[in-house]
Amino acid sequence: MQPSLPTTRQTAVYVYQAPLRAWHWINAAAITVLAITGWFIANPPPSLSGEASAHFQMGYIRFFHFAAAYVFAVGFLFRLYWAFVGNRYARQLFTLPFWRRSFWAELLHELRWYAFQEREPRKYVGHNPLAHLFMVVIITVGGLVMIFTGFALYSEQTGLGSWQDRLFGWVIPLVGQSQDVRMWHHWGMWVLVVFVMLHVYTAVREDVMSRQSLISTMISGWRMFKDDRP
Amino acid sequence: MSSPISTSDTFYNHFRRHGISRRTFLNFCGVSAATLGLAPTMAGRIAHALETKPRTPVIWLHGLECTCCSESFIRSAHPLATDVILSMISLDYDDLIMASAGHQAEAILDDIRTRYRGQYILAVEGNAPFGQDGMSCFIAGRPFHEQLKEMAADCSAVVAWGSCASWGCVQAARPNPTQATPVDEIIRDKPVIKVPGCPPIAEVMTGILTYMLTFDRLPELDRQGRPKMFYGQRIHDKCYRRPHFDAGQFVERFDDEGARKGYCLYKVGCKGPTTYNACSTVRWNNGVSFPIQSGHGCIGCSEKGFWDKEGFYQHVTDTHVFGVEANADKVGLAAVGGVGAAIGAHAAYSAYRRGKQSVDQSAGAGEQTTAKATETESQD
Ligand code: HEM
Ligand code: HEM
Ligand code: SF4
Ligand code: SF4
């Protein structure tokens, strides 16, 4: 059906608008800082000697955690806003076509592609169904869990009656007690870390192996297709 | 032994009859105002209230418990406070320290319940077991939960002493064979004031009773039903070792240099950052010390479920879900290792397949269709 010589014509679609791309990289940086500082909050570096007044190590670690936390939370709100005003691909992160059968069929196809059961992946202008599912579950739902548990913990130091307490303090008795909130927040970190590992790997792999561009798409916004077949 | 209480009797008259001097009385009012964090001028208001208000009885019930709350209570830092408070309550009904026994004692309960309907305070130490069809923990021939419900029906408010009455405590430890049930899950139609701790601090206990009796109102409670005045902050927020925490100076092992220097106990499992109690401000035994001051981390004894966290000596405690017990860091590190290895293998195989494919493509007939390719694939 196809001529043996590959055609070199490439189609391109503008997918990710600039604010979304900026959010992606800022968010990635924030999560990286949060995971590293979070790990050190739970497992502080070896004890320092000398006078207490000479150091502020945990203080700085926690400060960077909270600073990145605000970036993450404000970014999340911005991303939610952008889902309303941005293009249709901006909505994917917050909507899952749960009832569309083709979504699940395509998801299965994508899984088979990763399991080396398909010779080539399908083309997607937006996210592929597997990426889509993971992003909704882990970044949207998981991100909300981190924000709610994180601000509930934060409310413990801003005190009863602070806005953090009024908005998020109810999370503590809901989950059990403060230590439980901490542990769920801690589990959340591992879920995100594993997601990031898979996400970065698949981004690089698909960039090489699939029929479309990925990493450059998140940089320039343009999706390039490597062939013209459907 | 208790003189029959007349409704017009005031606290002050009652104290005087029990040999407490006016000087002692005023001293107590001042101490109470201070413990409750009230302005010094409030001492006068407390005195006035106690002089004029009719005496409200406090009934003290004991369920499934170890009596550490009572032991703590009778050692209140200020001896005067103990005297005064004890004369407020002990003579009415308290299994531990009342003089009467048997039917005579039970008669006091009936008497107060009928004469002070809707007015008395019900203090409960311990909880009620519902295992064995609720036929456990018998008092005067009846299971404790019956006595509790009966006395709660006519009280004005319930004070749940300690972690047992508040959360269940060790007798409710997984899988809770006796079905020990905290007070607020049994009494739902009355305000329940939780005063958790194993035991709670004496000054906290006397402070809360004094507040309720003198001002005739409930202390302000947090979301979990604990008085904000004593449970509004964590141990960590007022801990004197906090500067070492912020600096990053930790006890790594109980016999190291840091332990001798009094560094922060976070790494050896201190639960101060997740525990709401007044230990780091009020302290214990006449304000002499508290666990962290003597070199041991807080175990979180006033927090719900502290007895089931399996980790007094580690910061990252185990999580229980659906009958599975797991440690976040152990599972997390294993997952990262596993996923990392899987990614490596997947990447290597992907590269191999890609190499093979391009060899196939350049060697094979260009006519290969996608359908054919898929067939070859599944035969591999
Ligand atoms: C992707 C997001 C995040 C990750 C991966 C993350 C990770 C962590 C980890 C691992 C801990 C240590 C928990 C422990 O003690 O075992 C922690 C603590 C904490 N996090 Fe986060 N976190 C995130 C987002 C947030 C957000 C949005 C907030 C909101 C302000 C927040 C606030 C806190 C607070 C207050 C603590 C306790 C620090 C302390 O009391 O010393 N985190 N975080
Ligand atoms: C902490 C790290 C990261 C997080 C949390 C993260 C998260 C996300 C999220 C939520 C999206 C969806 C964007 C949207 O719909 O708004 C996305 C897309 C994307 N990310 Fe990341 N990302 C991270 C790091 C990276 C890195 C390091 C790369 C590059 C190697 C990368 C490449 C991409 C690409 C190519 C897409 C578009 C996927 C597609 O077109 O379907 N990401 N990422
Ligand atoms: S000893 Fe415990 S309560 Fe005190 S600063 Fe360290 S972690 Fe916090
Ligand atoms: S320091 Fe912690 S464990 Fe010790 S008595 Fe106080 S709340 Fe309980």
XYZ file of C-alpha atoms and ligand atoms in Angstrom:
712
model
C 0.000 0.000 0.000
C 2.733 2.371 0.920
C 5.586 3.166 -1.362
C 8.791 1.750 -0.007
C 10.462 5.121 0.211
C 9.125 7.012 3.198
C 7.591 10.349 2.398
C 9.218 13.112 4.317
C 6.224 15.405 4.511
C 5.513 16.320 8.125
C 2.268 17.753 9.418
C 2.315 19.992 12.448
C -0.452 21.068 14.805
C -0.243 23.740 17.482
C -1.270 21.873 20.640
C 0.149 23.299 23.847
C -0.218 27.036 24.246
C 2.537 29.017 25.891
C 0.955 29.385 29.368
C 0.385 25.648 29.513
C 3.974 24.940 28.537
C 5.279 27.425 31.091
C 3.096 25.762 33.710
C 4.448 22.332 32.772
C 8.050 23.247 33.380
C 7.391 25.340 36.473
C 5.264 22.556 37.883
C 7.935 19.973 37.097
C 10.525 22.100 38.889
C 8.219 22.594 41.883
C 7.520 18.883 42.208
C 11.208 18.096 41.993
C 11.995 20.547 44.797
C 9.024 19.280 46.840
C 10.047 15.649 46.561
C 13.687 16.324 47.463
C 12.932 18.648 50.381
C 10.051 16.385 51.467
C 12.399 13.420 51.630
C 14.766 15.423 53.809
C 11.951 16.595 56.088
C 11.168 12.957 56.812
C 14.815 11.822 56.820
C 16.942 14.809 57.821
C 20.637 14.884 56.834
C 23.210 13.842 59.466
C 23.144 15.897 62.619
C 25.211 19.099 62.711
C 27.403 20.008 65.662
C 28.197 23.363 67.234
C 25.775 25.953 68.457
C 22.144 25.730 67.392
C 22.189 29.428 66.593
C 24.894 28.821 63.973
C 22.672 26.659 61.775
C 19.244 26.721 60.186
C 19.376 23.552 58.112
C 15.898 22.115 58.744
C 14.588 25.640 58.657
C 15.866 26.116 55.101
C 14.748 22.676 53.945
C 11.276 23.363 55.225
C 11.285 26.896 53.829
C 12.061 25.613 50.332
C 9.386 22.945 50.702
C 6.784 25.531 51.596
C 7.925 27.981 48.931
C 7.711 25.278 46.260
C 4.390 24.178 47.759
C 2.924 27.619 47.141
C 4.250 27.595 43.574
C 2.719 24.153 43.083
C -0.657 25.122 44.580
C -0.954 28.454 42.792
C 0.182 26.730 39.597
C -2.535 24.150 40.052
C -5.173 26.848 40.380
C -3.788 28.596 37.325
C -3.836 25.350 35.346
C -7.461 24.827 36.337
C -8.290 28.319 35.128
C -6.410 27.650 31.895
C -8.544 24.572 31.275
C -11.480 26.947 30.874
C -9.865 29.568 28.694
C -7.249 27.537 26.856
C -7.690 25.344 23.782
C -9.310 21.904 23.865
C -6.048 20.163 24.741
C -5.861 22.262 27.895
C -8.966 20.512 29.156
C -7.575 16.987 28.954
C -5.867 17.177 32.337
C -9.203 17.644 34.084
C -11.502 15.517 31.959
C -11.404 11.813 31.328
C -13.659 10.427 28.572
C -14.623 7.628 30.916
C -17.749 6.650 29.000
C -16.235 6.743 25.525
C -15.562 3.189 24.438
C -12.957 4.166 21.879
C -10.919 5.680 24.729
C -10.586 2.307 26.429
C -9.918 0.537 23.121
C -7.160 3.010 22.346
C -5.845 2.654 25.882
C -5.562 -1.086 25.334
C -3.814 -0.474 22.031
C -1.333 1.831 23.735
C -0.682 -0.744 26.457
C -0.058 -3.383 23.785
C 2.346 -0.986 22.065
C 4.349 -0.701 25.285
C 4.223 -4.476 25.704
C 5.732 -4.831 22.195
C 2.488 -6.351 20.944
C 1.786 -3.677 18.364
C 4.089 -2.737 15.554
C 3.350 0.961 15.759
C 1.431 3.339 18.008
C -1.509 5.440 16.879
C -1.143 9.159 16.460
C -2.631 11.617 18.920
C -2.802 15.356 18.725
C -3.282 15.647 22.478
C -2.218 13.073 25.063
C -2.299 9.407 24.225
C -4.957 7.608 26.311
C -2.453 5.999 28.665
C -0.703 9.286 29.368
C -4.100 10.961 29.673
C -5.309 8.464 32.276
C -2.116 8.703 34.307
C -2.082 12.474 34.236
C -5.670 12.784 35.428
C -5.236 10.234 38.204
C -1.797 11.237 39.393
C -1.398 14.913 38.631
C -4.980 16.085 39.089
C -6.243 13.734 41.794
C -2.812 13.113 43.316
C -1.942 16.791 43.145
C -5.140 17.671 44.988
C -4.355 15.076 47.655
C -0.891 16.603 48.119
C -2.340 20.105 48.324
C -5.043 19.137 50.822
C -2.800 17.050 53.073
C 0.073 19.525 52.672
C -1.955 22.551 53.674
C -3.542 20.600 56.520
C -0.028 19.983 57.855
C 0.867 23.588 57.189
C -2.169 24.725 59.201
C -0.627 23.096 62.244
C 2.087 25.716 62.298
C 0.000 28.674 61.192
C -2.376 27.788 64.029
C -6.061 27.402 64.765
C -8.112 30.020 63.002
C -5.578 30.719 60.229
C -6.928 30.505 56.676
C -5.013 27.280 56.143
C -6.754 25.869 59.208
C -10.187 27.055 58.165
C -9.825 25.731 54.624
C -7.888 22.526 55.204
C -7.886 21.776 58.952
C -10.818 19.369 58.603
C -8.550 16.980 56.724
C -6.792 15.970 59.958
C -9.729 14.374 61.825
C -11.023 12.994 58.533
C -7.835 11.026 58.022
C -7.404 10.123 61.705
C -4.756 12.304 63.284
C -1.799 14.456 62.367
C 0.634 11.545 62.005
C -1.737 9.835 59.557
C -1.931 12.998 57.469
C 1.865 13.108 57.386
C 2.092 9.504 56.287
C -0.483 9.907 53.504
C 1.349 13.011 52.367
C 4.515 10.917 52.441
C 2.986 8.073 50.400
C 1.863 10.695 47.908
C 5.474 11.657 47.314
C 6.371 8.114 46.279
C 3.412 7.894 43.930
C 4.507 11.133 42.274
C 8.148 10.077 42.085
C 7.228 6.836 40.334
C 4.952 8.762 37.973
C 7.728 11.194 37.091
C 10.132 8.332 36.366
C 7.653 6.668 34.017
C 6.590 9.974 32.505
C 10.102 11.090 31.639
C 11.015 7.655 30.303
C 7.956 7.397 28.088
C 8.377 10.997 26.903
C 11.903 10.219 25.730
C 11.012 6.793 24.341
C 7.972 7.999 22.419
C 9.893 10.942 21.104
C 12.233 8.431 19.479
C 9.933 5.514 18.732
C 6.472 6.910 18.068
C 5.179 8.646 14.970
C 5.023 12.049 16.568
C 7.113 14.596 18.482
C 6.794 14.905 22.254
C 9.533 16.738 24.090
C 9.814 19.481 21.504
C 6.022 19.769 21.643
C 6.196 20.641 25.320
C 8.855 23.219 24.444
C 7.531 24.843 21.259
C 3.880 23.847 21.458
C 3.871 22.275 17.978
C 3.137 18.612 17.479
C 5.039 17.199 14.496
C 3.913 13.986 12.873
C 6.578 11.866 11.283
C 4.327 10.327 8.618
C 1.026 10.984 6.892
C -0.681 7.676 7.463
C -3.701 7.773 9.772
C -19.595 10.598 104.773
C -20.678 13.323 102.400
C -23.041 15.745 104.000
C -26.290 15.762 102.098
C -25.936 18.461 99.497
C -28.546 21.150 99.629
C -29.310 22.882 96.379
C -28.519 26.309 97.825
C -25.046 25.278 98.978
C -22.222 27.217 97.268
C -18.758 25.950 96.434
C -17.291 28.421 98.878
C -19.426 27.209 101.782
C -18.552 23.705 100.858
C -14.815 24.478 100.908
C -15.056 26.224 104.259
C -16.842 23.249 105.759
C -13.944 21.123 104.553
C -11.440 23.288 106.362
C -10.098 25.320 103.451
C -9.171 28.826 104.577
C -10.210 31.944 102.703
C -6.566 32.636 101.953
C -6.154 29.196 100.391
C -9.347 29.728 98.457
C -8.228 33.036 96.952
C -4.839 31.581 96.169
C -6.566 28.804 94.276
C -8.611 31.300 92.287
C -5.430 33.086 91.238
C -3.690 29.866 90.225
C -6.728 28.757 88.251
C -6.881 32.009 86.329
C -3.198 31.623 85.471
C -3.486 27.979 84.357
C -6.424 28.817 82.151
C -4.469 31.613 80.561
C -6.916 34.241 81.801
C -6.105 37.801 82.847
C -5.190 38.198 86.574
C -8.377 40.188 87.073
C -10.311 37.047 86.266
C -9.234 35.591 89.612
C -11.798 37.886 91.215
C -14.496 36.623 88.903
C -13.655 33.036 89.681
C -13.805 33.780 93.416
C -17.111 35.581 93.030
C -18.618 32.744 91.034
C -17.541 30.158 93.556
C -18.918 32.235 96.408
C -22.325 32.784 94.932
C -23.047 29.956 92.553
C -24.814 26.884 93.844
C -22.418 23.962 93.884
C -22.598 21.743 90.810
C -21.835 18.126 91.555
C -19.327 16.193 89.491
C -19.810 12.465 89.133
C -16.715 10.478 88.246
C -17.301 7.093 86.628
C -14.671 4.433 85.956
C -14.989 2.037 83.031
C -12.373 -0.022 81.274
C -9.182 1.780 82.301
C -5.994 1.655 84.376
C -6.776 4.552 86.743
C -3.749 6.556 85.610
C -6.019 9.549 85.035
C -7.109 9.544 88.679
C -3.531 9.017 89.776
C -2.476 12.024 87.740
C -5.427 14.114 88.904
C -4.794 13.708 92.633
C -1.213 14.875 92.107
C -2.161 18.253 90.745
C 0.836 20.562 90.969
C -0.723 23.065 93.293
C -1.651 21.207 96.486
C -4.337 23.770 97.158
C -5.828 23.122 93.792
C -6.002 19.444 94.621
C -7.729 20.112 97.914
C -10.233 22.432 96.410
C -10.981 20.338 93.398
C -11.174 17.150 95.385
C -13.678 18.676 97.704
C -15.648 19.684 94.658
C -15.997 16.199 93.390
C -14.687 13.310 95.368
C -17.335 13.193 97.989
C -20.131 12.682 95.552
C -19.143 9.595 93.673
C -15.811 8.213 92.536
C -15.095 4.496 92.627
C -11.495 5.148 93.478
C -11.558 7.594 96.351
C -15.062 7.721 97.763
C -15.568 6.415 101.259
C -18.907 4.793 100.730
C -19.275 1.430 99.053
C -21.847 -0.968 97.681
C -25.494 0.052 97.751
C -24.722 3.166 99.709
C -22.480 4.380 96.910
C -24.919 3.515 94.151
C -27.616 5.385 96.058
C -25.547 8.566 95.698
C -25.737 8.229 91.925
C -29.509 7.946 91.972
C -29.777 10.816 94.373
C -27.702 13.182 92.274
C -29.299 12.106 89.061
C -32.749 12.964 90.319
C -31.971 16.044 92.375
C -29.559 17.659 89.907
C -31.231 16.573 86.716
C -29.605 18.334 83.775
C -27.081 20.102 86.008
C -24.307 17.777 87.093
C -21.141 17.114 85.137
C -20.348 13.524 84.247
C -16.618 12.810 84.233
C -15.747 9.466 82.683
C -12.449 7.676 83.021
C -12.076 4.706 80.690
C -14.411 3.393 78.047
C -17.028 0.701 77.651
C -16.344 -2.745 76.153
C -19.095 -4.165 73.985
C -17.470 -7.554 73.372
C -19.152 -10.684 74.754
C -22.545 -9.144 74.007
C -21.639 -6.158 76.168
C -21.553 -8.346 79.281
C -18.196 -7.133 80.595
C -16.837 -4.553 83.008
C -19.472 -4.957 85.707
C -20.262 -2.369 88.328
C -22.916 -3.070 90.949
C -24.166 -6.014 88.934
C -24.589 -4.135 85.662
C -22.285 -3.650 82.692
C -20.538 -0.299 82.687
C -22.154 0.901 79.465
C -25.566 0.795 81.162
C -24.370 2.907 84.060
C -22.722 5.303 81.633
C -25.810 5.753 79.462
C -28.069 6.133 82.471
C -25.924 8.795 84.109
C -25.293 10.595 80.823
C -29.009 10.881 80.122
C -29.479 13.505 82.843
C -26.096 15.255 82.965
C -25.270 18.673 81.519
C -22.026 17.626 79.856
C -19.620 14.712 79.733
C -15.897 15.046 80.335
C -13.978 12.160 78.747
C -10.808 11.768 80.789
C -7.727 10.465 79.082
C -7.059 8.656 75.844
C -9.252 5.693 76.895
C -12.442 7.689 77.151
C -11.448 9.928 74.236
C -10.084 7.466 71.673
C -10.079 3.931 73.077
C -6.363 3.696 73.952
C -4.447 0.433 74.370
C -7.457 -1.671 75.299
C -8.867 -0.764 71.877
C -5.650 -1.791 70.100
C -6.067 -3.613 66.807
C -8.034 -5.888 66.486
C -9.822 -4.635 69.617
C -11.139 -7.991 70.848
C -13.152 -6.482 73.702
C -14.638 -3.815 71.406
C -13.579 -1.067 73.764
C -15.548 1.963 72.570
C -14.734 5.607 73.370
C -17.342 7.704 75.147
C -18.312 10.006 72.260
C -19.310 6.984 70.196
C -21.700 5.889 72.945
C -23.093 9.207 74.159
C -24.252 11.204 71.182
C -26.854 13.553 72.631
C -24.657 15.398 75.139
C -21.560 17.539 74.638
C -18.467 15.392 75.195
C -15.288 17.233 76.150
C -12.242 15.137 75.371
C -9.237 15.527 77.644
C -6.877 13.015 76.055
C -3.481 11.915 77.290
C -2.241 8.751 78.940
C -2.765 10.176 81.466
C -3.749 13.817 80.940
C -1.742 16.398 82.864
C -3.189 17.104 86.309
C -3.282 20.881 85.827
C -5.105 20.399 82.555
C -7.729 18.256 84.262
C -8.276 20.584 87.199
C -8.144 23.592 84.908
C -10.925 22.298 82.697
C -13.165 21.375 85.631
C -12.587 24.727 87.318
C -13.439 26.526 84.098
C -16.659 24.593 83.625
C -17.768 24.899 87.219
C -17.004 28.569 87.684
C -18.126 29.930 84.357
C -20.947 27.489 83.857
C -19.997 27.037 80.259
C -18.082 24.583 78.123
C -14.524 25.447 77.196
C -14.043 26.243 73.520
C -13.380 22.987 71.683
C -11.420 22.169 68.548
C -12.716 19.989 65.685
C -11.987 16.824 67.602
C -13.711 17.959 70.784
C -10.610 18.935 72.810
C -10.435 22.201 74.800
C -8.447 24.664 72.708
C -6.848 26.236 75.770
C -4.752 23.118 76.389
C -4.836 21.243 73.092
C -4.573 24.131 70.656
C -0.896 23.571 69.874
C 1.493 20.727 69.299
C 4.268 19.662 71.659
C 6.675 20.624 68.831
C 5.361 24.206 68.698
C 6.497 24.943 72.255
C 9.300 22.417 72.703
C 12.466 23.849 74.236
C 14.536 21.599 71.893
C 12.947 23.209 68.855
C 16.008 25.384 68.061
C 17.969 22.149 67.559
C 15.282 20.887 65.198
C 15.442 24.039 63.105
C 19.233 23.953 63.138
C 19.334 20.325 62.029
C 20.883 18.974 65.224
C 19.477 15.576 66.061
C 19.943 12.697 68.445
C 20.807 9.848 66.060
C 21.120 7.216 68.777
C 20.227 7.355 72.442
C 23.871 7.000 73.467
C 25.454 9.547 71.147
C 26.931 12.999 71.679
C 23.702 14.640 70.495
C 21.726 12.839 73.190
C 24.082 14.173 75.826
C 23.837 17.672 74.401
C 20.049 17.613 74.401
C 19.513 17.784 70.644
C 16.124 17.276 69.006
C 14.637 13.761 69.244
C 12.902 13.803 65.840
C 15.115 11.131 64.310
C 14.568 8.746 67.200
C 10.854 8.960 66.635
C 9.644 11.979 68.629
C 5.945 12.512 67.839
C 5.951 16.077 69.156
C 5.309 17.410 65.626
C 2.029 15.494 65.424
C 0.820 15.626 69.021
C -1.556 18.141 70.560
C -1.017 18.484 74.284
C 0.294 20.913 76.901
C 3.358 18.930 78.073
C 5.918 21.328 76.640
C 4.300 24.289 78.426
C 2.676 22.977 81.622
C 5.031 19.975 82.046
C 4.581 17.229 84.615
C 5.019 16.663 88.368
C 4.767 20.251 89.548
C 6.274 21.464 86.304
C 9.500 19.586 87.012
C 9.973 17.956 83.623
C 8.305 16.166 80.732
C 9.367 13.212 78.593
C 11.381 15.192 76.046
C 13.195 17.041 78.812
C 14.338 13.723 80.221
C 15.663 12.625 76.857
C 12.909 10.493 75.370
C 10.762 11.448 72.411
C 7.064 12.130 72.770
C 5.092 8.978 71.929
C 1.963 10.926 71.052
C -0.032 9.557 73.992
C -2.838 12.090 73.563
C -3.424 11.361 69.875
C -6.045 9.097 68.391
C -4.650 5.673 67.543
C -1.135 6.381 68.890
C -1.038 2.857 70.337
C -1.389 1.261 66.902
C 1.252 3.170 64.954
C 4.017 0.609 65.538
C 6.822 3.071 65.752
C 7.630 5.022 68.904
C 11.253 5.139 67.712
C 10.901 5.969 64.038
C 9.580 9.033 62.275
C 8.046 7.249 59.294
C 5.509 4.981 60.966
C 3.652 2.111 59.368
C 0.376 2.622 57.546
C -2.490 0.163 57.818
C -4.942 -0.132 54.963
C -7.242 -2.993 54.114
C -5.473 -5.234 56.593
C -2.060 -4.553 55.085
C 0.682 -2.936 57.131
C 3.360 -1.102 55.199
C 6.104 1.456 55.679
C 6.028 4.272 53.117
C 9.792 4.568 52.748
C 10.451 0.847 52.446
C 7.731 0.398 49.833
C 8.655 3.648 48.101
C 12.355 2.864 47.759
C 11.573 -0.661 46.559
C 9.107 0.736 44.013
C 11.641 3.245 42.714
C 14.234 0.462 42.405
C 11.792 -1.879 40.699
C 10.414 0.709 38.314
C 13.916 1.949 37.559
C 15.055 -1.564 36.653
C 11.923 -2.142 34.586
C 12.505 1.103 32.701
C 16.089 0.076 31.986
C 15.027 -3.327 30.686
C 12.178 -1.862 28.671
C 14.476 0.739 27.137
C 17.066 -1.891 26.232
C 14.486 -4.163 24.639
C 12.908 -1.212 22.809
C 16.294 -0.335 21.339
C 16.900 -3.942 20.337
C 13.503 -4.200 18.624
C 14.012 -0.924 16.871
C 17.366 -2.044 15.595
C 15.875 -5.323 14.376
C 12.965 -3.514 12.758
C 15.128 -1.156 10.765
C 17.254 -4.103 9.613
C 14.068 -5.927 8.597
C 12.783 -2.861 6.829
C 15.874 -2.199 4.767
C 16.281 -5.901 3.921
C 12.654 -6.879 3.393
C 10.311 -6.069 0.543
C 8.985 -2.570 0.830
C 5.474 -3.874 0.320
C 5.069 -4.902 3.946
C 1.665 -3.890 5.229
C 0.830 -3.032 8.771
C -1.459 -6.031 9.066
C 1.241 -8.432 7.942
C 3.700 -6.853 10.301
C 1.419 -7.395 13.237
C 1.117 -11.057 12.305
C 4.862 -11.553 12.223
C 5.039 -9.766 15.520
C 2.764 -12.121 17.383
C 4.731 -15.099 16.150
C 7.928 -13.874 17.789
C 3.982 17.291 45.022
C 3.927 17.731 46.068
C 4.552 17.408 47.407
C 5.436 16.443 47.802
C 6.085 15.395 46.946
C 5.635 16.591 49.222
C 6.421 15.782 50.006
C 6.520 15.854 51.376
C 7.149 14.896 52.224
C 7.793 13.602 51.776
C 7.060 15.342 53.500
C 7.613 14.654 54.731
C 6.507 13.920 55.425
C 7.008 13.221 56.656
O 7.259 13.874 57.669
O 7.160 11.996 56.602
C 6.378 16.586 53.475
C 6.097 17.367 54.581
C 5.329 18.506 54.531
N 4.742 19.068 53.407
Fe 4.847 18.374 51.534
N 4.886 17.659 49.663
C 4.215 18.169 48.570
C 3.324 19.217 48.558
C 3.048 19.996 49.642
C 2.142 21.091 49.630
C 1.330 21.589 48.433
C 2.147 21.615 50.885
C 1.335 22.805 51.326
C 1.744 23.777 52.018
C 3.057 20.827 51.687
C 3.339 21.029 53.018
C 4.065 20.185 53.803
C 4.216 20.350 55.235
C 3.606 21.469 56.076
C 5.009 19.310 55.686
C 5.452 19.067 57.129
C 6.726 19.781 57.355
C 7.070 19.903 58.815
O 6.174 20.048 59.640
O 8.254 19.883 59.149
N 3.595 19.860 50.898
N 6.045 16.890 52.158
C 8.359 16.532 37.858
C 8.353 16.326 36.636
C 7.190 16.362 35.672
C 5.845 16.417 35.880
C 5.101 16.399 37.191
C 5.210 16.465 34.587
C 3.842 16.541 34.402
C 3.217 16.624 33.176
C 1.835 16.870 32.960
C 0.813 17.070 34.050
C 1.609 16.911 31.629
C 0.273 17.181 30.969
C 0.236 18.628 30.579
C -1.147 19.145 30.415
O -2.029 18.456 29.865
O -1.355 20.261 30.858
C 2.849 16.640 30.984
C 3.032 16.574 29.641
C 4.271 16.338 29.073
N 5.484 16.280 29.732
Fe 5.831 16.342 31.658
N 6.168 16.434 33.620
C 7.396 16.392 34.261
C 8.623 16.346 33.689
C 8.834 16.210 32.327
C 10.115 16.072 31.686
C 11.456 16.072 32.408
C 9.866 15.935 30.353
C 10.841 15.760 29.241
C 11.708 14.854 29.156
C 8.449 15.999 30.169
C 7.814 15.909 28.967
C 6.462 16.031 28.775
C 5.845 15.935 27.492
C 6.546 15.646 26.216
C 4.466 16.129 27.679
C 3.401 16.085 26.621
C 2.868 14.712 26.568
C 1.912 14.565 25.436
O 2.029 15.286 24.480
O 1.030 13.699 25.549
N 7.843 16.168 31.392
N 3.824 16.481 31.965
S 12.240 16.915 70.498
Fe 10.306 16.412 69.461
S 8.897 18.069 69.969
Fe 10.962 18.760 70.496
S 11.649 19.885 68.665
Fe 12.356 17.778 68.426
S 10.708 16.749 67.260
Fe 9.877 18.654 68.062
S 5.189 14.292 75.778
Fe 3.797 13.229 74.344
S 3.773 11.089 75.002
Fe 4.630 12.279 76.667
S 2.919 12.719 77.993
Fe 3.100 14.455 76.601
S 1.757 13.952 74.879
Fe 2.063 12.073 76.042
